[in-house]
C-alpha positions as YAML, in Angstrom:
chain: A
units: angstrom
residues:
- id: 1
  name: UNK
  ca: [-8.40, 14.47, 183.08]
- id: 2
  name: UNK
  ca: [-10.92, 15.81, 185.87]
- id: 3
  name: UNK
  ca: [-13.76, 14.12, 187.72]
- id: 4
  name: UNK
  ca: [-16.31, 16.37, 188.76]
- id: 5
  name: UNK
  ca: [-18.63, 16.20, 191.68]
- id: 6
  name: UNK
  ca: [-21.65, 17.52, 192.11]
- id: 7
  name: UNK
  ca: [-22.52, 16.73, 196.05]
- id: 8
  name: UNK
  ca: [-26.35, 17.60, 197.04]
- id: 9
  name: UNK
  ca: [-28.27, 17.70, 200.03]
- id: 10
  name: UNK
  ca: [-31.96, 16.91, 199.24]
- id: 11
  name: UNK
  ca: [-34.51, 19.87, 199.52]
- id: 12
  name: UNK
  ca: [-36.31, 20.82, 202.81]
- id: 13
  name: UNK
  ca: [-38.63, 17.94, 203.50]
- id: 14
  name: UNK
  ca: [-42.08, 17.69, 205.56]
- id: 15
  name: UNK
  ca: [-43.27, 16.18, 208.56]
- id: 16
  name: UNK
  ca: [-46.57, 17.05, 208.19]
- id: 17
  name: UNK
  ca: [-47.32, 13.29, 208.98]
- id: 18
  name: UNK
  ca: [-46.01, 12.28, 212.41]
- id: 19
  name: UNK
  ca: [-46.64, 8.85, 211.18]
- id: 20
  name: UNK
  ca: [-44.59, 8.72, 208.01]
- id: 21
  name: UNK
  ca: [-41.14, 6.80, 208.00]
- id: 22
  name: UNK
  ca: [-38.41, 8.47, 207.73]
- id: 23
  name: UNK
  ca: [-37.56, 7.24, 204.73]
- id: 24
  name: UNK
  ca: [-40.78, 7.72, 203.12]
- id: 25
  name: UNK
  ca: [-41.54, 11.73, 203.86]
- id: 26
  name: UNK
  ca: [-41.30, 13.96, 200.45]
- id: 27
  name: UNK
  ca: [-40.25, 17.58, 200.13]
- id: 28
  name: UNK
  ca: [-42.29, 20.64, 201.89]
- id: 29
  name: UNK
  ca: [-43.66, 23.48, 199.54]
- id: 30
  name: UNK
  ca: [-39.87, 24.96, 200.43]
- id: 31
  name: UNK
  ca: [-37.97, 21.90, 198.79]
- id: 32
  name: UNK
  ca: [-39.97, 21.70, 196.13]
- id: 33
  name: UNK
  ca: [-39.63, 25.41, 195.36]
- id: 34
  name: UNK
  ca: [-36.06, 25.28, 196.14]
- id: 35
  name: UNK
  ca: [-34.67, 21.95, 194.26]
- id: 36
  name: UNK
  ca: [-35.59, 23.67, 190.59]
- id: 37
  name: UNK
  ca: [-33.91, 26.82, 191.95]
- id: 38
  name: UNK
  ca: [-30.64, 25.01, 192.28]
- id: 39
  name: UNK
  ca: [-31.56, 23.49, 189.01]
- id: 40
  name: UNK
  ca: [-31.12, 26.41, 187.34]
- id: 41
  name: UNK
  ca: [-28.17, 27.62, 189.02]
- id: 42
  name: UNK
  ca: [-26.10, 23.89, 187.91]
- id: 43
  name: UNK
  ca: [-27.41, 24.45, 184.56]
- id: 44
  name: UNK
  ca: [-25.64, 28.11, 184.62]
- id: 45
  name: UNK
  ca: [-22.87, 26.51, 185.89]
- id: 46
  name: UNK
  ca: [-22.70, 24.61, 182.39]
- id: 47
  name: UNK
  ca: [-23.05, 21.29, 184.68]
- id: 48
  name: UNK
  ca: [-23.86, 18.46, 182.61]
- id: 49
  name: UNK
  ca: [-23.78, 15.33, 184.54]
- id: 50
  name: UNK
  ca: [-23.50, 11.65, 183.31]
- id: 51
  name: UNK
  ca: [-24.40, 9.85, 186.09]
- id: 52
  name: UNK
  ca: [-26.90, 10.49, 189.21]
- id: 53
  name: UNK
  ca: [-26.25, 8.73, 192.43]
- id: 54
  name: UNK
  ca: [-29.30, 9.55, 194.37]
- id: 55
  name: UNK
  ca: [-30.68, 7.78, 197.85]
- id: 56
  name: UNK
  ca: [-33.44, 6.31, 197.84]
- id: 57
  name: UNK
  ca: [-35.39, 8.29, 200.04]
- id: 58
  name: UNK
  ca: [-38.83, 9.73, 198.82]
- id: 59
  name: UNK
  ca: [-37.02, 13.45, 199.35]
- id: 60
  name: UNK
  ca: [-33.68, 12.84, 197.60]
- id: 61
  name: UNK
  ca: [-35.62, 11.50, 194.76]
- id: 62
  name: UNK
  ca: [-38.10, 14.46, 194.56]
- id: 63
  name: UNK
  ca: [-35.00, 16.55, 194.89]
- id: 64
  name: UNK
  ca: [-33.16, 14.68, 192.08]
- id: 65
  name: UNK
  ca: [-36.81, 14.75, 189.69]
- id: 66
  name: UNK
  ca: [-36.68, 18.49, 190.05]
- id: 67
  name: UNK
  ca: [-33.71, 19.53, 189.17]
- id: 68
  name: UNK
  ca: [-33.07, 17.21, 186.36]
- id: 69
  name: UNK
  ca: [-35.60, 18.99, 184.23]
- id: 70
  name: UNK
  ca: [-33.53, 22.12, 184.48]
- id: 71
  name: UNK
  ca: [-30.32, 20.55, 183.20]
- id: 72
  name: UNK
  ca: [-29.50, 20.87, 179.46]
- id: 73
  name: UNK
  ca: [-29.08, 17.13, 179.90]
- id: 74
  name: UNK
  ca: [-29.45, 14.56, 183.23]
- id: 75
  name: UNK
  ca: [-29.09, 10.85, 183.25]
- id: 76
  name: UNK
  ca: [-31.26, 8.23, 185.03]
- id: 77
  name: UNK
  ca: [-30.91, 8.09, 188.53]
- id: 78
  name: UNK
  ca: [-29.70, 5.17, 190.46]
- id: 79
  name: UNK
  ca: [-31.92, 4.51, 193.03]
- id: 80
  name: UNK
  ca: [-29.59, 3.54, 195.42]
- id: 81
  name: UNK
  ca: [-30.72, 2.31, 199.06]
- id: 82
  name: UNK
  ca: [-26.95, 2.27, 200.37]
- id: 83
  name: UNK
  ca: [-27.01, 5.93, 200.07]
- id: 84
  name: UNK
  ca: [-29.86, 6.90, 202.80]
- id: 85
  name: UNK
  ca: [-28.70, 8.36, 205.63]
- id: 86
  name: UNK
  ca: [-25.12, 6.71, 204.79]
- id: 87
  name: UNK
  ca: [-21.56, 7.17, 206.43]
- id: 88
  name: UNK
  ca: [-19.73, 9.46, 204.49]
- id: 89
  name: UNK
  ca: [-17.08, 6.29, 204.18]
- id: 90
  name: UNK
  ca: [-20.28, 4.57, 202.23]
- id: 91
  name: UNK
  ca: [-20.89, 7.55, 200.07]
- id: 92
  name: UNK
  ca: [-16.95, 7.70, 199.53]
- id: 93
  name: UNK
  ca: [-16.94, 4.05, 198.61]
- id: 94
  name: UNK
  ca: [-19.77, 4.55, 196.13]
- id: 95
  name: UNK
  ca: [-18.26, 7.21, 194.19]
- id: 96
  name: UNK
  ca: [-15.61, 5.17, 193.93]
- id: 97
  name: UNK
  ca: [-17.85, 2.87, 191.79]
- id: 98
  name: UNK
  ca: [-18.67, 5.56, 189.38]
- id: 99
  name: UNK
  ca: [-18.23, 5.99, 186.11]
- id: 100
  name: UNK
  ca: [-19.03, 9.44, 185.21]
- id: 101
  name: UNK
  ca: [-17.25, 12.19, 184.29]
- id: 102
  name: UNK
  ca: [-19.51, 14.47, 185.86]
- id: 103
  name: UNK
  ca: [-21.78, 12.64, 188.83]
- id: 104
  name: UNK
  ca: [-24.12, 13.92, 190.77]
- id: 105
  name: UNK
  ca: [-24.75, 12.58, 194.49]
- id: 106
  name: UNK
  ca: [-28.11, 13.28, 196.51]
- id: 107
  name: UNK
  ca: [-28.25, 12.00, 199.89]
- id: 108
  name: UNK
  ca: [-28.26, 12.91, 203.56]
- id: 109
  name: UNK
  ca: [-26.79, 15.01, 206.49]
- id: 110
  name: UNK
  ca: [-24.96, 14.02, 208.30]
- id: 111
  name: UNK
  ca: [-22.96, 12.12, 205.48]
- id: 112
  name: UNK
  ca: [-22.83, 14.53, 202.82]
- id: 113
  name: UNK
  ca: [-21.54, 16.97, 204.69]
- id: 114
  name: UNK
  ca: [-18.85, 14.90, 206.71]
- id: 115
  name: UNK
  ca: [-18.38, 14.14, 203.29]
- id: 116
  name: UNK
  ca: [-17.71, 17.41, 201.33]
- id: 117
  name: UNK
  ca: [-15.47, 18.28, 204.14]
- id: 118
  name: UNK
  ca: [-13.58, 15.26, 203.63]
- id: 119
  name: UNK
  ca: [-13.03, 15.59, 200.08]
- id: 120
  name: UNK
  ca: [-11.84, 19.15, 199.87]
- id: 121
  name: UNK
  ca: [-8.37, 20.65, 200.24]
- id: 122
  name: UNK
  ca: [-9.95, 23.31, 201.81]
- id: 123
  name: UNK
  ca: [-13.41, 24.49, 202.20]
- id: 124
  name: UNK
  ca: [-14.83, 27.30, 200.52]
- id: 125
  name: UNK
  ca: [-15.48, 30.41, 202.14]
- id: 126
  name: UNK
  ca: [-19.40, 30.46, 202.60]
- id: 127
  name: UNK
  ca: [-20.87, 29.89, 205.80]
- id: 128
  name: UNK
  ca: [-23.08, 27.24, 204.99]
- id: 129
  name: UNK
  ca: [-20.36, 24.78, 203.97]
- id: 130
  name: UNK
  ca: [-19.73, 23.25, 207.43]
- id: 131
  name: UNK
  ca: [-23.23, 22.35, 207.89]
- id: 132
  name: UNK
  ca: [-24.54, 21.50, 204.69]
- id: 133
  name: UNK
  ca: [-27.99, 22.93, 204.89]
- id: 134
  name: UNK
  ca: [-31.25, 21.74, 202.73]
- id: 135
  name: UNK
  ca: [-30.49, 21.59, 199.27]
- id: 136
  name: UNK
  ca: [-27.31, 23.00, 199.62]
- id: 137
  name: UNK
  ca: [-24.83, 22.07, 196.67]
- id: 138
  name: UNK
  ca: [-21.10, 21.87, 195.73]
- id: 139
  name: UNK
  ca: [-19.44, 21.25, 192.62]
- id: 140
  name: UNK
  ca: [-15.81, 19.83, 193.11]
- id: 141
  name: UNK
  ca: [-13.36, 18.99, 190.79]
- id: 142
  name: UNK
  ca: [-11.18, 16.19, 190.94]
- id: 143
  name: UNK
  ca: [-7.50, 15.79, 189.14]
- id: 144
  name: UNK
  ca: [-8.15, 11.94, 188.54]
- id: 145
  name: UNK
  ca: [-8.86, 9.83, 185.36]
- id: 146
  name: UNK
  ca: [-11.20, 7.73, 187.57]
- id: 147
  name: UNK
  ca: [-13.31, 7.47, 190.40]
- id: 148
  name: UNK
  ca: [-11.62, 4.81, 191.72]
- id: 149
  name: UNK
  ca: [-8.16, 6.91, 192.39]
- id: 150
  name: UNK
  ca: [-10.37, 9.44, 194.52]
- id: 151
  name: UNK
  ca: [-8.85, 10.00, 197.86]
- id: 152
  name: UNK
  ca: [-9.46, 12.73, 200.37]
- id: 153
  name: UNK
  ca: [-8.34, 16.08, 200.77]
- id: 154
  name: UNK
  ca: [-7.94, 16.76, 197.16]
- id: 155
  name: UNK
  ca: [-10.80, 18.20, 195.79]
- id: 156
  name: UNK
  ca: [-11.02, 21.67, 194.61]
- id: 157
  name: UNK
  ca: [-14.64, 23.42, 195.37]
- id: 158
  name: UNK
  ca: [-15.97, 24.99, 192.23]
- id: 159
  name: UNK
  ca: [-18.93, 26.58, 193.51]
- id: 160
  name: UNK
  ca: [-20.91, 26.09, 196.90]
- id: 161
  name: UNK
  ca: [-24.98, 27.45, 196.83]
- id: 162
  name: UNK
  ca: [-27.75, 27.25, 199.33]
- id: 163
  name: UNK
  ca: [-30.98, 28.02, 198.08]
- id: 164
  name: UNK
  ca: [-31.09, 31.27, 199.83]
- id: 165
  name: UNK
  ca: [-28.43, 32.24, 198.16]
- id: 166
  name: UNK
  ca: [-30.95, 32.64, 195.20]
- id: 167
  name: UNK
  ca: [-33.81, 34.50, 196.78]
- id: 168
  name: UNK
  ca: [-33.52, 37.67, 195.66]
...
């Protein structure tokens, strides 16, 4: 059987408000223009996840709320606070608690991607792997029966996208 992984940086995000926690600042006019975009790209993809880990963030949720609609079918997400700006060893751990055949992840740079690097055998050939811009987005496959048995270095990238990727 295969686990798939579908790892996602949240959407460009605003600082219009110098005042605004981190935590709490939502997607620019870019994200939100961008996070359907890659919506539409999974959905080509025939990417039909079971299971949505997303941080709790005010961005990654936005993110995760507009690509959803896009999918042929999207769970719930888990709000999940352990996720915001987490270690990739957190976000590693987490997955490991899955249950999905297909999940989706939406979190935070550093971590995700320290954390797609860590999980592939090797990277894909697009420049933007390595640092994992805004809304960037991976789909790995996994050769395990459950999250639990998922161990570095043995993922195999499907796809890698950036938004820009889909301005034509």
């Amino acid at each position: 059987m295969t686990r798939t992984l579908v790892l996602i940086r949240h959407a460009k995000s605003s600082w219009d408000d110098p005042n605004q926690s981190d935590h709490d600042r939502p997607l620019n006019r870019r994200g939100r223009n961008a996070a359907p975009k890659i919506g539409a790209w999974l959905a080509a993809q025939g990417i039909t996840p079971d299971e949505a880990l997303v941080s709790s963030a005010v961005r990654t949720q936005e993110t995760w709320a507009l690509i959803a609609p896009t999918l042929e079918s999207a769970p719930d997400r888990v709000s999940d606070r352990r996720l915001y700006l987490a270690h990739p060893s957190e976000m590693m751990a987490r997955l490991q608690k899955a249950t999905g055949a297909c999940v989706v992840m939406v979190a935070h740079n550093p971590g995700t991607a320290s954390l797609a690097r860590a999980l592939v055998v090797a990277p894909p050939p697009h420049p933007g792997f390595g640092h994992y811009p805004t809304a960037a987005t991976s789909i790995i496959d996994f050769p395990i029966d459950h999250w639990a048995a998922l161990e570095p270095g043995t993922g195999q990238v499907r796809a890698f996208i950036v938004p820009r990727d889909l301005d034509v």
